mmCIF file of C-alpha atoms in Angstrom:
data_model
loop_
_atom_site.group_PDB
_atom_site.id
_atom_site.type_symbol
_atom_site.label_atom_id
_atom_site.label_comp_id
_atom_site.label_asym_id
_atom_site.label_seq_id
_atom_site.Cartn_x
_atom_site.Cartn_y
_atom_site.Cartn_z
ATOM 1 C CA MET A 1 -154.635 13.481 -80.414
ATOM 2 C CA THR A 2 -152.258 10.900 -81.903
ATOM 3 C CA ARG A 3 -152.399 7.128 -81.243
ATOM 4 C CA PRO A 4 -150.375 5.975 -78.357
ATOM 5 C CA ALA A 5 -148.387 3.380 -80.497
ATOM 6 C CA ARG A 6 -144.572 4.337 -80.656
ATOM 7 C CA ALA A 7 -141.163 2.876 -80.823
ATOM 8 C CA LEU A 8 -138.643 4.004 -78.297
ATOM 9 C CA LEU A 9 -135.079 3.718 -79.498
ATOM 10 C CA LYS A 10 -132.277 3.534 -76.957
ATOM 11 C CA TRP A 11 -129.060 4.333 -78.794
ATOM 12 C CA SER A 12 -126.892 3.566 -75.809
ATOM 13 C CA ASN A 13 -127.957 0.003 -75.997
ATOM 14 C CA LEU A 14 -126.890 -0.152 -79.797
ATOM 15 C CA ARG A 15 -123.493 1.054 -78.717
ATOM 16 C CA HIS A 16 -123.410 -1.349 -75.831
ATOM 17 C CA ASN A 17 -124.193 -4.390 -78.263
ATOM 18 C CA TYR A 18 -121.558 -3.272 -80.706
ATOM 19 C CA ARG A 19 -118.994 -3.267 -78.032
ATOM 20 C CA ILE A 20 -119.987 -6.791 -77.110
ATOM 21 C CA ALA A 21 -119.206 -7.642 -80.793
ATOM 22 C CA ARG A 22 -115.713 -6.023 -80.535
ATOM 23 C CA GLN A 23 -115.027 -7.452 -77.358
ATOM 24 C CA ARG A 24 -115.772 -11.054 -78.168
ATOM 25 C CA THR A 25 -112.915 -11.313 -80.831
ATOM 26 C CA ARG A 26 -110.964 -7.998 -80.896
ATOM 27 C CA HIS A 27 -111.375 -7.689 -84.668
ATOM 28 C CA GLU A 28 -112.838 -4.962 -86.659
ATOM 29 C CA ALA A 29 -116.533 -4.769 -87.061
ATOM 30 C CA TYR A 30 -118.661 -3.535 -89.754
ATOM 31 C CA ALA A 31 -122.053 -2.830 -88.300
ATOM 32 C CA VAL A 32 -124.863 -4.192 -90.549
ATOM 33 C CA ILE A 33 -127.512 -1.354 -90.810
ATOM 34 C CA LYS A 34 -129.201 -2.520 -94.172
ATOM 35 C CA ALA A 35 -133.126 -2.540 -94.412
ATOM 36 C CA ASP A 36 -133.294 0.766 -92.728
ATOM 37 C CA GLY A 37 -131.208 -0.402 -89.845
ATOM 38 C CA TYR A 38 -133.476 -3.422 -89.445
ATOM 39 C CA GLY A 39 -136.334 -1.024 -89.037
ATOM 40 C CA HIS A 40 -134.675 1.108 -86.456
ATOM 41 C CA GLY A 41 -133.747 3.770 -88.902
ATOM 42 C CA MET A 42 -130.520 3.530 -90.898
ATOM 43 C CA THR A 43 -129.123 6.917 -90.772
ATOM 44 C CA ALA A 44 -129.934 7.098 -86.977
ATOM 45 C CA CYS A 45 -128.120 3.920 -86.272
ATOM 46 C CA ALA A 46 -125.131 5.162 -88.312
ATOM 47 C CA ASP A 47 -125.141 8.439 -86.339
ATOM 48 C CA ALA A 48 -125.374 6.494 -83.028
ATOM 49 C CA LEU A 49 -122.397 4.533 -83.924
ATOM 50 C CA ALA A 50 -120.384 7.149 -85.651
ATOM 51 C CA GLY A 51 -117.775 7.323 -83.028
ATOM 52 C CA GLU A 52 -117.271 3.587 -82.744
ATOM 53 C CA ALA A 53 -117.974 1.623 -85.635
ATOM 54 C CA ASP A 54 -115.124 0.614 -87.897
ATOM 55 C CA GLY A 55 -117.389 0.713 -90.917
ATOM 56 C CA PHE A 56 -120.989 -0.062 -92.025
ATOM 57 C CA ALA A 57 -122.674 -2.666 -94.252
ATOM 58 C CA VAL A 58 -125.707 -2.273 -96.266
ATOM 59 C CA ALA A 59 -127.566 -4.281 -98.889
ATOM 60 C CA CYS A 60 -127.446 -2.095 -102.131
ATOM 61 C CA VAL A 61 -125.885 1.045 -103.488
ATOM 62 C CA ASP A 62 -128.806 3.131 -102.861
ATOM 63 C CA GLU A 63 -128.631 2.635 -99.147
ATOM 64 C CA ALA A 64 -125.060 3.401 -99.148
ATOM 65 C CA VAL A 65 -125.498 6.705 -101.168
ATOM 66 C CA ARG A 66 -128.160 7.773 -98.588
ATOM 67 C CA LEU A 67 -125.607 7.378 -95.651
ATOM 68 C CA ARG A 68 -123.017 9.338 -97.673
ATOM 69 C CA ASP A 69 -125.567 12.148 -98.315
ATOM 70 C CA ALA A 70 -126.389 12.052 -94.624
ATOM 71 C CA GLY A 71 -122.812 12.777 -93.795
ATOM 72 C CA ILE A 72 -121.546 9.317 -92.891
ATOM 73 C CA ARG A 73 -117.829 9.172 -93.636
ATOM 74 C CA GLN A 74 -116.918 5.643 -92.286
ATOM 75 C CA PRO A 75 -116.155 2.807 -94.851
ATOM 76 C CA ILE A 76 -119.283 1.334 -96.202
ATOM 77 C CA LEU A 77 -119.635 -2.180 -97.821
ATOM 78 C CA VAL A 78 -122.498 -2.976 -100.182
ATOM 79 C CA LEU A 79 -123.156 -6.544 -99.543
ATOM 80 C CA GLU A 80 -124.968 -7.308 -102.860
ATOM 81 C CA GLY A 81 -122.538 -5.227 -104.834
ATOM 82 C CA ALA A 82 -123.036 -3.150 -108.019
ATOM 83 C CA MET A 83 -126.282 -4.513 -109.951
ATOM 84 C CA GLU A 84 -125.503 -2.369 -113.100
ATOM 85 C CA PRO A 85 -122.511 -0.464 -114.591
ATOM 86 C CA ALA A 86 -123.750 2.824 -113.421
ATOM 87 C CA GLU A 87 -123.388 1.536 -109.697
ATOM 88 C CA TRP A 88 -119.750 1.208 -110.333
ATOM 89 C CA GLN A 89 -119.457 4.844 -111.037
ATOM 90 C CA LEU A 90 -121.289 5.810 -107.908
ATOM 91 C CA ALA A 91 -119.137 3.514 -105.805
ATOM 92 C CA SER A 92 -116.170 5.289 -107.106
ATOM 93 C CA ARG A 93 -117.735 8.764 -106.495
ATOM 94 C CA TYR A 94 -118.916 7.991 -103.071
ATOM 95 C CA HIS A 95 -116.032 5.898 -102.099
ATOM 96 C CA LEU A 96 -118.087 2.725 -101.386
ATOM 97 C CA GLN A 97 -116.592 -0.754 -101.041
ATOM 98 C CA LEU A 98 -118.484 -3.476 -103.141
ATOM 99 C CA ALA A 99 -118.918 -7.158 -102.756
ATOM 100 C CA ILE A 100 -118.354 -9.160 -105.859
ATOM 101 C CA HIS A 101 -120.232 -12.449 -105.978
ATOM 102 C CA HIS A 102 -120.652 -13.079 -109.849
ATOM 103 C CA PRO A 103 -118.464 -12.670 -112.977
ATOM 104 C CA GLN A 104 -121.227 -10.415 -114.497
ATOM 105 C CA GLN A 105 -120.350 -7.759 -111.963
ATOM 106 C CA LEU A 106 -116.759 -7.646 -113.526
ATOM 107 C CA ARG A 107 -118.132 -7.448 -116.967
ATOM 108 C CA ASP A 108 -120.225 -4.516 -115.826
ATOM 109 C CA ARG A 109 -117.205 -2.861 -114.427
ATOM 110 C CA ALA A 110 -115.404 -3.213 -117.664
ATOM 111 C CA ALA A 111 -118.089 -1.197 -119.487
ATOM 112 C CA VAL A 112 -117.377 1.866 -117.446
ATOM 113 C CA VAL A 113 -114.455 4.454 -116.633
ATOM 114 C CA PHE A 114 -114.234 5.995 -113.251
ATOM 115 C CA ASP A 115 -111.584 8.299 -111.604
ATOM 116 C CA GLU A 116 -110.881 6.641 -108.265
ATOM 117 C CA ALA A 117 -110.172 2.988 -107.649
ATOM 118 C CA VAL A 118 -112.995 0.883 -106.026
ATOM 119 C CA ALA A 119 -112.252 -1.419 -103.179
ATOM 120 C CA VAL A 120 -113.929 -4.768 -103.374
ATOM 121 C CA TRP A 121 -114.536 -7.899 -101.316
ATOM 122 C CA LEU A 122 -114.800 -11.227 -103.074
ATOM 123 C CA LYS A 123 -117.689 -13.288 -101.871
ATOM 124 C CA ILE A 124 -117.043 -17.109 -101.827
ATOM 125 C CA ASN A 125 -120.070 -19.526 -101.845
ATOM 126 C CA SER A 126 -118.758 -21.889 -98.946
ATOM 127 C CA GLY A 127 -122.000 -23.802 -98.638
ATOM 128 C CA MET A 128 -124.974 -21.466 -98.348
ATOM 129 C CA ASN A 129 -125.711 -21.544 -102.172
ATOM 130 C CA ARG A 130 -127.098 -18.053 -102.295
ATOM 131 C CA LEU A 131 -124.458 -15.491 -103.422
ATOM 132 C CA GLY A 132 -120.798 -16.053 -104.079
ATOM 133 C CA VAL A 133 -118.374 -17.662 -106.405
ATOM 134 C CA ARG A 134 -117.283 -21.322 -105.994
ATOM 135 C CA PHE A 135 -113.951 -22.171 -104.764
ATOM 136 C CA SER A 136 -112.997 -23.627 -108.169
ATOM 137 C CA ASP A 137 -113.535 -20.154 -109.683
ATOM 138 C CA ALA A 138 -111.997 -18.066 -106.953
ATOM 139 C CA PRO A 139 -108.400 -17.976 -108.329
ATOM 140 C CA GLU A 140 -109.585 -16.697 -111.737
ATOM 141 C CA MET A 141 -111.800 -14.091 -110.002
ATOM 142 C CA ILE A 142 -108.852 -12.908 -107.732
ATOM 143 C CA ALA A 143 -106.470 -12.719 -110.858
ATOM 144 C CA ARG A 144 -109.103 -10.547 -112.744
ATOM 145 C CA ILE A 145 -109.551 -8.175 -109.879
ATOM 146 C CA ARG A 146 -105.874 -7.815 -109.268
ATOM 147 C CA ASN A 147 -105.153 -7.268 -112.888
ATOM 148 C CA ASP A 148 -107.621 -4.383 -112.886
ATOM 149 C CA GLN A 149 -105.999 -1.146 -112.063
ATOM 150 C CA GLY A 150 -109.416 0.367 -111.117
ATOM 151 C CA LEU A 151 -110.099 -2.281 -108.394
ATOM 152 C CA ILE A 152 -108.389 -2.895 -104.961
ATOM 153 C CA LEU A 153 -109.085 -6.426 -103.608
ATOM 154 C CA ARG A 154 -109.688 -5.668 -99.787
ATOM 155 C CA HIS A 155 -111.022 -8.851 -98.381
ATOM 156 C CA VAL A 156 -112.462 -12.191 -99.073
ATOM 157 C CA MET A 157 -115.792 -12.950 -97.519
ATOM 158 C CA SER A 158 -118.395 -15.713 -96.971
ATOM 159 C CA HIS A 159 -121.666 -16.145 -95.316
ATOM 160 C CA PHE A 160 -122.533 -18.830 -92.756
ATOM 161 C CA SER A 161 -125.879 -20.642 -93.397
ATOM 162 C CA SER A 162 -126.431 -22.131 -89.995
ATOM 163 C CA SER A 163 -124.197 -20.588 -87.364
ATOM 164 C CA ASP A 164 -127.309 -19.862 -85.245
ATOM 165 C CA GLU A 165 -128.346 -23.557 -84.936
ATOM 166 C CA ALA A 166 -127.462 -25.622 -81.902
ATOM 167 C CA ASP A 167 -126.110 -28.409 -84.206
ATOM 168 C CA THR A 168 -122.993 -26.643 -85.362
ATOM 169 C CA ALA A 169 -121.735 -29.290 -87.882
ATOM 170 C CA CYS A 170 -122.412 -27.327 -90.942
ATOM 171 C CA TYR A 171 -121.064 -24.120 -89.450
ATOM 172 C CA GLU A 172 -117.768 -25.964 -88.577
ATOM 173 C CA ALA A 173 -117.610 -27.461 -92.069
ATOM 174 C CA GLN A 174 -118.085 -23.938 -93.720
ATOM 175 C CA LYS A 175 -115.286 -22.428 -91.414
ATOM 176 C CA THR A 176 -112.921 -25.366 -92.259
ATOM 177 C CA ARG A 177 -113.553 -24.914 -96.087
ATOM 178 C CA MET A 178 -112.720 -21.105 -95.879
ATOM 179 C CA LEU A 179 -109.720 -21.587 -93.482
ATOM 180 C CA GLY A 180 -108.241 -24.406 -95.692
ATOM 181 C CA GLN A 181 -107.498 -22.136 -98.541
ATOM 182 C CA ALA A 182 -104.553 -19.725 -99.103
ATOM 183 C CA TRP A 183 -106.224 -16.364 -99.478
ATOM 184 C CA PRO A 184 -104.157 -13.380 -100.693
ATOM 185 C CA VAL A 185 -106.067 -10.803 -98.526
ATOM 186 C CA PRO A 186 -107.735 -11.050 -94.972
ATOM 187 C CA LEU A 187 -111.036 -12.824 -94.254
ATOM 188 C CA SER A 188 -114.372 -11.579 -93.228
ATOM 189 C CA LEU A 189 -116.852 -14.490 -92.205
ATOM 190 C CA SER A 190 -118.589 -13.894 -88.877
ATOM 191 C CA ASN A 191 -122.222 -12.755 -88.695
ATOM 192 C CA SER A 192 -123.854 -12.188 -85.402
ATOM 193 C CA ALA A 193 -124.186 -15.849 -84.391
ATOM 194 C CA SER A 194 -120.552 -16.592 -85.207
ATOM 195 C CA VAL A 195 -119.408 -13.467 -83.313
ATOM 196 C CA LEU A 196 -121.267 -14.684 -80.218
ATOM 197 C CA ARG A 197 -119.583 -18.063 -80.613
ATOM 198 C CA GLY A 198 -116.148 -16.291 -80.499
ATOM 199 C CA GLY A 199 -115.620 -15.500 -84.079
ATOM 200 C CA VAL A 200 -113.211 -17.317 -86.540
ATOM 201 C CA GLU A 201 -109.520 -17.538 -85.906
ATOM 202 C CA GLY A 202 -107.655 -15.944 -88.777
ATOM 203 C CA GLU A 203 -110.493 -13.484 -89.963
ATOM 204 C CA ARG A 204 -110.055 -9.754 -89.797
ATOM 205 C CA VAL A 205 -113.526 -8.194 -90.161
ATOM 206 C CA LEU A 206 -116.825 -9.165 -88.338
ATOM 207 C CA ARG A 207 -120.201 -8.299 -89.779
ATOM 208 C CA PRO A 208 -122.642 -8.250 -86.684
ATOM 209 C CA GLY A 209 -126.259 -7.682 -87.693
ATOM 210 C CA ILE A 210 -129.212 -8.620 -85.547
ATOM 211 C CA MET A 211 -127.197 -8.714 -82.201
ATOM 212 C CA LEU A 212 -126.649 -4.965 -82.670
ATOM 213 C CA TYR A 213 -130.373 -4.476 -82.010
ATOM 214 C CA GLY A 214 -130.674 -6.706 -79.025
ATOM 215 C CA SER A 215 -131.849 -10.033 -80.394
ATOM 216 C CA SER A 216 -130.103 -13.342 -79.984
ATOM 217 C CA PRO A 217 -129.395 -15.163 -83.206
ATOM 218 C CA LEU A 218 -128.441 -18.300 -81.263
ATOM 219 C CA GLU A 219 -130.736 -21.217 -80.832
ATOM 220 C CA GLY A 220 -131.400 -21.865 -77.170
ATOM 221 C CA VAL A 221 -129.705 -18.746 -76.046
ATOM 222 C CA THR A 222 -131.685 -15.729 -74.985
ATOM 223 C CA ALA A 223 -130.546 -11.960 -75.696
ATOM 224 C CA ARG A 224 -130.148 -11.598 -71.987
ATOM 225 C CA GLU A 225 -127.875 -14.516 -71.614
ATOM 226 C CA ALA A 226 -125.805 -13.220 -74.586
ATOM 227 C CA GLY A 227 -125.431 -9.888 -72.675
ATOM 228 C CA LEU A 228 -127.435 -7.972 -75.266
ATOM 229 C CA ARG A 229 -129.788 -5.085 -74.599
ATOM 230 C CA PRO A 230 -132.995 -4.168 -76.722
ATOM 231 C CA VAL A 231 -132.509 -1.158 -78.754
ATOM 232 C CA MET A 232 -136.278 -0.890 -79.669
ATOM 233 C CA THR A 233 -139.210 -0.802 -77.204
ATOM 234 C CA LEU A 234 -142.589 -0.931 -78.958
ATOM 235 C CA GLN A 235 -145.202 0.651 -76.726
ATOM 236 C CA SER A 236 -148.799 1.615 -76.783
ATOM 237 C CA ALA A 237 -151.635 2.134 -74.281
ATOM 238 C CA LEU A 238 -155.051 0.718 -73.327
ATOM 239 C CA ILE A 239 -157.790 2.554 -75.074
ATOM 240 C CA SER A 240 -160.805 0.549 -73.549
ATOM 241 C CA THR A 241 -161.554 -2.098 -70.921
ATOM 242 C CA HIS A 242 -164.563 -4.073 -70.387
ATOM 243 C CA SER A 243 -165.754 -7.549 -68.889
ATOM 244 C CA VAL A 244 -166.619 -10.692 -70.760
ATOM 245 C CA PRO A 245 -168.596 -13.395 -68.989
ATOM 246 C CA ALA A 246 -167.441 -16.997 -69.223
ATOM 247 C CA GLY A 247 -168.662 -18.626 -72.311
ATOM 248 C CA GLU A 248 -168.452 -15.513 -74.644
ATOM 249 C CA SER A 249 -165.881 -15.131 -77.289
ATOM 250 C CA VAL A 250 -163.471 -12.247 -78.249
ATOM 251 C CA GLY A 251 -162.448 -10.934 -81.607
ATOM 252 C CA TYR A 252 -162.825 -11.868 -85.288
ATOM 253 C CA GLY A 253 -163.895 -15.549 -85.807
ATOM 254 C CA GLY A 254 -164.504 -16.060 -82.139
ATOM 255 C CA SER A 255 -161.309 -17.949 -81.920
ATOM 256 C CA TRP A 256 -160.821 -17.309 -78.213
ATOM 257 C CA THR A 257 -163.510 -18.002 -75.686
ATOM 258 C CA ALA A 258 -163.559 -16.886 -71.963
ATOM 259 C CA THR A 259 -163.375 -19.770 -69.474
ATOM 260 C CA ARG A 260 -163.899 -17.226 -66.617
ATOM 261 C CA GLU A 261 -165.199 -13.857 -65.964
ATOM 262 C CA THR A 262 -162.417 -11.862 -67.902
ATOM 263 C CA ARG A 263 -161.410 -8.281 -67.883
ATOM 264 C CA VAL A 264 -160.403 -7.414 -71.406
ATOM 265 C CA GLY A 265 -158.088 -4.581 -72.330
ATOM 266 C CA VAL A 266 -157.967 -3.106 -75.870
ATOM 267 C CA VAL A 267 -154.619 -1.926 -77.026
ATOM 268 C CA ALA A 268 -154.011 0.638 -79.870
ATOM 269 C CA ILE A 269 -151.668 -1.629 -81.939
ATOM 270 C CA GLY A 270 -152.350 -4.005 -84.733
ATOM 271 C CA TYR A 271 -150.950 -5.615 -87.839
ATOM 272 C CA GLY A 272 -151.390 -2.097 -89.561
ATOM 273 C CA ASP A 273 -148.495 -0.961 -87.177
ATOM 274 C CA GLY A 274 -146.513 -3.919 -87.777
ATOM 275 C CA TYR A 275 -147.482 -6.230 -84.908
ATOM 276 C CA PRO A 276 -147.560 -9.766 -86.075
ATOM 277 C CA ARG A 277 -151.043 -10.842 -87.322
ATOM 278 C CA HIS A 278 -150.294 -14.478 -86.487
ATOM 279 C CA ALA A 279 -149.439 -14.019 -82.862
ATOM 280 C CA PRO A 280 -151.540 -16.388 -81.059
ATOM 281 C CA ALA A 281 -153.513 -16.216 -77.819
ATOM 282 C CA GLY A 282 -151.207 -16.184 -74.957
ATOM 283 C CA THR A 283 -148.368 -14.282 -76.704
ATOM 284 C CA PRO A 284 -147.066 -12.126 -73.763
ATOM 285 C CA VAL A 285 -147.974 -8.346 -73.556
ATOM 286 C CA ASN A 286 -146.823 -6.294 -70.543
ATOM 287 C CA VAL A 287 -149.753 -4.100 -69.279
ATOM 288 C CA ALA A 288 -148.992 -1.604 -66.437
ATOM 289 C CA GLY A 289 -145.951 -3.653 -65.247
ATOM 290 C CA VAL A 290 -147.866 -6.954 -65.428
ATOM 291 C CA ARG A 291 -147.324 -9.780 -68.012
ATOM 292 C CA CYS A 292 -150.572 -10.579 -69.553
ATOM 293 C CA PRO A 293 -151.753 -12.776 -72.357
ATOM 294 C CA LEU A 294 -153.034 -11.819 -75.864
ATOM 295 C CA ILE A 295 -156.467 -13.144 -76.552
ATOM 296 C CA GLY A 296 -158.412 -13.248 -79.723
ATOM 297 C CA ARG A 297 -157.122 -12.420 -83.315
ATOM 298 C CA VAL A 298 -154.856 -9.538 -83.920
ATOM 299 C CA SER A 299 -156.857 -6.719 -85.916
ATOM 300 C CA MET A 300 -155.415 -4.099 -88.181
ATOM 301 C CA ASP A 301 -155.474 -1.467 -85.378
ATOM 302 C CA MET A 302 -156.043 -3.216 -82.156
ATOM 303 C CA ILE A 303 -155.317 -6.233 -80.006
ATOM 304 C CA THR A 304 -157.202 -7.522 -76.864
ATOM 305 C CA VAL A 305 -155.499 -8.737 -73.836
ATOM 306 C CA ASP A 306 -156.547 -10.522 -70.769
ATOM 307 C CA ILE A 307 -156.040 -7.994 -67.885
ATOM 308 C CA THR A 308 -157.928 -9.842 -65.208
ATOM 309 C CA ASP A 309 -154.633 -10.358 -63.249
ATOM 310 C CA ALA A 310 -153.748 -6.750 -63.693
ATOM 311 C CA PRO A 311 -156.316 -5.081 -61.433
ATOM 312 C CA GLU A 312 -154.522 -1.540 -61.706
ATOM 313 C CA ALA A 313 -154.697 -1.572 -65.512
ATOM 314 C CA CYS A 314 -157.141 1.156 -66.916
ATOM 315 C CA ILE A 315 -157.736 3.380 -69.900
ATOM 316 C CA GLY A 316 -154.342 5.015 -70.669
ATOM 317 C CA SER A 317 -152.219 2.381 -68.850
ATOM 318 C CA PRO A 318 -148.847 1.848 -70.617
ATOM 319 C CA VAL A 319 -148.504 -1.333 -72.706
ATOM 320 C CA GLU A 320 -145.153 -2.895 -73.924
ATOM 321 C CA LEU A 321 -145.304 -5.228 -76.897
ATOM 322 C CA TRP A 322 -141.556 -5.860 -76.963
ATOM 323 C CA GLY A 323 -138.451 -4.400 -75.533
ATOM 324 C CA GLU A 324 -137.248 -4.235 -71.845
ATOM 325 C CA LEU A 325 -139.952 -6.268 -70.334
ATOM 326 C CA VAL A 326 -141.108 -8.529 -73.139
ATOM 327 C CA ASP A 327 -138.484 -10.370 -75.262
ATOM 328 C CA ILE A 328 -139.033 -9.790 -78.915
ATOM 329 C CA ASP A 329 -137.481 -13.294 -79.630
ATOM 330 C CA GLU A 330 -140.313 -14.848 -77.608
ATOM 331 C CA VAL A 331 -143.050 -12.953 -79.481
ATOM 332 C CA ALA A 332 -141.479 -13.789 -82.836
ATOM 333 C CA ALA A 333 -141.165 -17.581 -82.073
ATOM 334 C CA LEU A 334 -144.899 -17.637 -80.989
ATOM 335 C CA ALA A 335 -145.898 -15.790 -84.112
ATOM 336 C CA GLY A 336 -143.827 -18.427 -86.197
ATOM 337 C CA THR A 337 -141.252 -15.787 -87.442
ATOM 338 C CA ILE A 338 -138.037 -14.234 -86.313
ATOM 339 C CA SER A 339 -137.119 -10.912 -84.682
ATOM 340 C CA TYR A 340 -135.589 -9.625 -87.925
ATOM 341 C CA GLU A 341 -139.058 -9.647 -89.664
ATOM 342 C CA LEU A 342 -140.769 -7.986 -86.831
ATOM 343 C CA TYR A 343 -138.283 -5.152 -86.636
ATOM 344 C CA CYS A 344 -138.373 -4.600 -90.356
ATOM 345 C CA ARG A 345 -142.167 -4.776 -90.815
ATOM 346 C CA LEU A 346 -142.975 -1.928 -88.254
ATOM 347 C CA THR A 347 -144.828 0.499 -90.359
ATOM 348 C CA PRO A 348 -144.319 4.279 -90.838
ATOM 349 C CA ARG A 349 -147.282 5.222 -88.852
ATOM 350 C CA VAL A 350 -145.464 4.260 -85.615
ATOM 351 C CA PRO A 351 -143.305 7.284 -84.781
ATOM 352 C CA ARG A 352 -139.837 6.555 -83.553
ATOM 353 C CA THR A 353 -138.576 8.418 -80.416
ATOM 354 C CA ASN A 354 -134.889 8.658 -80.039
ATOM 355 C CA LEU A 355 -133.300 8.283 -76.610
ATOM 356 C CA GLN A 356 -129.722 8.497 -75.574
#
């Protein structure tokens, strides 16, 4: 018999969230499905959005080639661009669009010959100081691209460093810097947080990521308030129950001690499955329809939950760790991380079950 831990993936919710991105601004939207679709399955995400997405965005050429080999025919943008000359040839062969963020990438391109021109997006460093060319270098980079018969400059892009924060001063400053230039091609600026703020007037292509999976990127705004629906529901079941008298401790290190006669439920899930090891006591877990608190330390294969106030709970009762009943953003915040990491760290031993 297999362990009961599993991830249910509701693709109708992915499509719903993508439509919200499109409806907020009416612009084109490249669905960001890098990192194996934020842990949801990259190819499955692409298949689910195949009839709706204007294009897809991934991190690297390898991810893009996997999508092409799986039969995905929409435009695919590689956000990190080519990392070596051979990847330029792959981009031409597989009709991939590449971000250019450094002069070295153009030097690599000059070292190879390919048959079909490659569409490129020039990435500008507007304040994040991660990838991108500076404004002062942009005219030369644009000229080099446009003078290369093997390249087609499709868009100018940038990435916001703080569009998710309640204080929008940095976000507004980055927008102003990008909109204050006369660019020769349309802009692509908005990530999920910017999309939910209404996008940027004058841009052409959005790049929604985390919002597609049903998590809110906005500080102080829940996914439900943003109209988003969770795509992934992480489930398991109780595999044991027992009582612990007041004064006794539960789990490694005895970090949690019962203050009353406590009924304890043991759930088959742990950090070996991707549940956050640093989730503290009190983290919500839904057991048999009742919100119950995590108690004790998270183990590799199990967690313990106070089910005293869920009298119907018994061995085999269903447990939700996050999804429809438990907001993953709340779990992530209590564990000192973000939902992106929780989605991406879900391990292969948790089977994914695809729903409509």
